[in-house]
Amino acid sequence: MTGNMDAVGPVPAPGPDAVLPAVRAVWCEHAWLGAGGVADAVRVEVDGAGTVVGVLPGVPAQDGDVVLSGVAFPGAANAHSHAFHRALRGRTHDRGGTFWTWRETMYRAAGALTPALYEELATAVYAEMVAVGWTSVAEFHYVHHRPDGTPYGQGDSGPHAMELALARAAVRAGIRLTLLDTCYLAGGFGTPLEDGQRRFSDGTAARWLDRLASLRTTISALYPAQQVSVGAAIHSVRAVPEDQLAVIAQHLPPDVPLHVHLSEQPAENEDCLRATGRTPTALLDSHGLVGDRLSAVHATHVSGRDIAVLADAGAVVVLCPTTEADLADGLGPAGDFRAAGARLALGTDQHAVVDPWLEMRALEHGERLRTGRRGHFGPEELHGIAALGGAAAQGRRGAGFRPGCAADFMAVDPRSTRTAGSSRAQLAYTATGQDVTGVVVGGVLVARDGVHATLGRPADLLSAAIARLDEAADAPTGPGRATANHRRGRH
Ligand SMILES: [Zn+2]
């Protein structure tokens, strides 16, 4: 365990009513207190579990305080990530095609991953995330087994080698991790797995549930839940046949957050209607899987009825606006979801962009483009979606400047090239991750001016990790040889 994670490290999770004494403090030059506006000289006291226990505006910093310059906001909770997709950034954008052709390239990258390579890459990706203000991440993880589908064994740090690699990466980067272990069984409705999908599958939902139970036991013995916790995911209704959905509905423990890719593409809806006579939302609902522990990721192509079902059930709708634009998924009905009372969250998904500020802005811009009007999501709502919506999707406490909140903060420079002249209240519309001056997780500084407190520059980590993945993919016997060939146009 690294020193920077002391706040969310070895301290047992307190009970809901436990009050622990403050052990550290974060002093903010300015802090955005939501409806309370921006306050000056705010000292936030934090207990040993990384929870806010006191907020004092208008007081000086004390020796030993973590000092955040600029305007501090609640840390953003990333509700949807596939860490290895970061290796595809800048390599697929010029070829045209669709989500489906991008997916072929993504499978080749997945084929090259080993636990060691994935740990290195994920450490770099999580360092990139945390340096721009994401303080927790829901990792939608489906690369479970060896490329041929056989489980990892004792020589590879056990059957959870890939999952433990991600957990170690998050701990090193100082980001809170909700590891969404994903059930992935089929290549489509009535379609077997393709070769590139074999390592994603446990064969049956029952075997996935067994592995999930074992993973929960393993992770909870190693990490407190505020640092690493385990959730569940159904990859999509494409990838889990209906009879297996029924098994999951019956046996998934009720306290586990559940995520699903939902109606990202019209083709998924068409196939689902053809195979089952229902929309993906209606199919999940008919099995009792739509509830307040569900996070529906994308929900781009949904009917009015689907929107009502998700909203009424209290599900979280996880929008990934920069990914949905990059992959030409379409513009989801964010405003309709909000009007229906759905809870919203944001995710960076395939990581063509990793920046909570740009994700918040893209949400508002999408609504402007859709409606021809400005002013849909105000700054308070955008920060609420980024911080609290993403935390709800992970079953975590949200970050904020109130006792009981997670002491996770991101501060931005209000006088940068991008933000100079901006009203402090409107920084959500002008700042980017490049303007982040400091990030705190659990009261502990994890990044300053884009540099990670213990790992250094995310750019260096990413360059090294992606180069090593390329090397492995290029090796004559490498499992992902086709990846590099594809990237260079040698099909
Ligand atoms: Zn995804």
Short mmCIF file of N, CA and C in Angstrom, two decimals, residues 32 73-79 133-136 344-346 356 360 380-394 396-400 406 408 410:
data_model
loop_
_atom_site.label_atom_id
_atom_site.label_comp_id
_atom_site.label_asym_id
_atom_site.label_seq_id
_atom_site.Cartn_x
_atom_site.Cartn_y
_atom_site.Cartn_z
N TRP A 32 -16.24 25.83 -3.78
CA TRP A 32 -17.56 25.96 -4.39
C TRP A 32 -18.54 25.15 -3.56
N PHE A 73 -13.75 22.08 -5.97
CA PHE A 73 -15.08 21.49 -6.22
C PHE A 73 -15.08 20.06 -5.69
N PRO A 74 -16.26 19.48 -5.47
CA PRO A 74 -16.29 18.05 -5.12
C PRO A 74 -15.63 17.21 -6.22
N GLY A 75 -14.87 16.21 -5.84
CA GLY A 75 -14.24 15.33 -6.82
C GLY A 75 -15.29 14.64 -7.68
N ALA A 76 -14.93 14.39 -8.93
CA ALA A 76 -15.86 13.75 -9.86
C ALA A 76 -15.73 12.22 -9.77
N ALA A 77 -16.86 11.55 -9.88
CA ALA A 77 -16.90 10.08 -9.80
C ALA A 77 -17.16 9.54 -11.21
N ASN A 78 -16.20 8.83 -11.74
CA ASN A 78 -16.30 8.30 -13.11
C ASN A 78 -17.12 7.01 -13.07
N ALA A 79 -18.29 7.05 -13.68
CA ALA A 79 -19.23 5.93 -13.54
C ALA A 79 -19.07 4.87 -14.63
N GLY A 133 -9.12 15.20 -11.93
CA GLY A 133 -10.25 15.43 -11.03
C GLY A 133 -11.20 14.28 -10.79
N TRP A 134 -11.00 13.16 -11.50
CA TRP A 134 -11.82 11.98 -11.16
C TRP A 134 -11.25 11.36 -9.89
N THR A 135 -12.05 11.20 -8.87
CA THR A 135 -11.52 10.67 -7.61
C THR A 135 -12.02 9.26 -7.31
N SER A 136 -12.93 8.76 -8.12
CA SER A 136 -13.32 7.35 -8.04
C SER A 136 -13.68 6.90 -9.45
N LEU A 344 -28.72 10.86 -12.93
CA LEU A 344 -27.74 10.85 -14.02
C LEU A 344 -26.33 10.78 -13.46
N ALA A 345 -25.43 10.20 -14.26
CA ALA A 345 -24.01 10.14 -13.91
C ALA A 345 -23.22 10.25 -15.21
N LEU A 346 -21.91 10.45 -15.08
CA LEU A 346 -21.04 10.60 -16.24
C LEU A 346 -19.92 9.57 -16.21
N PRO A 356 -13.28 15.23 -16.56
CA PRO A 356 -14.66 15.43 -16.07
C PRO A 356 -15.27 16.76 -16.52
N MET A 360 -18.79 17.03 -18.45
CA MET A 360 -19.92 17.85 -17.97
C MET A 360 -20.39 18.78 -19.08
N GLU A 380 -24.51 23.84 -10.82
CA GLU A 380 -24.76 23.04 -9.62
C GLU A 380 -25.21 21.62 -10.01
N GLU A 381 -26.06 21.57 -11.02
CA GLU A 381 -26.55 20.27 -11.46
C GLU A 381 -25.42 19.46 -12.11
N LEU A 382 -24.59 20.11 -12.91
CA LEU A 382 -23.48 19.40 -13.56
C LEU A 382 -22.52 18.83 -12.52
N HIS A 383 -22.17 19.63 -11.53
CA HIS A 383 -21.27 19.11 -10.49
C HIS A 383 -21.95 18.03 -9.66
N GLY A 384 -23.25 18.16 -9.46
CA GLY A 384 -23.98 17.12 -8.74
C GLY A 384 -23.99 15.81 -9.50
N ILE A 385 -24.19 15.89 -10.81
CA ILE A 385 -24.17 14.68 -11.65
C ILE A 385 -22.78 14.05 -11.62
N ALA A 386 -21.75 14.90 -11.77
CA ALA A 386 -20.38 14.38 -11.83
C ALA A 386 -19.96 13.76 -10.49
N ALA A 387 -20.34 14.39 -9.39
CA ALA A 387 -19.86 13.91 -8.08
C ALA A 387 -20.83 12.89 -7.47
N LEU A 388 -22.08 13.27 -7.34
CA LEU A 388 -23.01 12.43 -6.59
C LEU A 388 -23.63 11.33 -7.46
N GLY A 389 -23.93 11.66 -8.72
CA GLY A 389 -24.50 10.63 -9.60
C GLY A 389 -23.52 9.49 -9.80
N GLY A 390 -22.26 9.84 -10.04
CA GLY A 390 -21.24 8.82 -10.25
C GLY A 390 -20.99 7.99 -9.00
N ALA A 391 -21.09 8.64 -7.85
CA ALA A 391 -20.91 7.90 -6.59
C ALA A 391 -22.09 6.96 -6.36
N ALA A 392 -23.31 7.44 -6.65
CA ALA A 392 -24.49 6.58 -6.48
C ALA A 392 -24.38 5.34 -7.36
N ALA A 393 -23.87 5.53 -8.57
CA ALA A 393 -23.70 4.39 -9.48
C ALA A 393 -22.73 3.36 -8.91
N GLN A 394 -21.84 3.81 -8.05
CA GLN A 394 -20.85 2.90 -7.46
C GLN A 394 -21.26 2.42 -6.07
N ARG A 396 -21.36 4.34 -3.53
CA ARG A 396 -20.43 5.03 -2.62
C ARG A 396 -21.02 6.31 -2.11
N ARG A 397 -20.43 6.81 -0.99
CA ARG A 397 -20.74 8.17 -0.54
C ARG A 397 -20.20 9.14 -1.57
N GLY A 398 -20.94 10.20 -1.83
CA GLY A 398 -20.46 11.21 -2.75
C GLY A 398 -19.50 12.17 -2.06
N ALA A 399 -18.74 12.89 -2.88
CA ALA A 399 -17.82 13.89 -2.37
C ALA A 399 -18.56 15.21 -2.16
N GLY A 400 -18.08 16.02 -1.22
CA GLY A 400 -18.70 17.32 -1.02
C GLY A 400 -18.16 18.02 0.21
N ALA A 406 -17.51 12.19 1.33
CA ALA A 406 -16.12 11.80 1.07
C ALA A 406 -15.29 13.07 0.85
N ASP A 408 -13.11 14.23 -1.06
CA ASP A 408 -12.48 14.12 -2.38
C ASP A 408 -12.74 15.44 -3.11
N MET A 410 -11.41 18.46 -6.27
CA MET A 410 -10.57 18.88 -7.40
C MET A 410 -10.63 20.41 -7.44
#
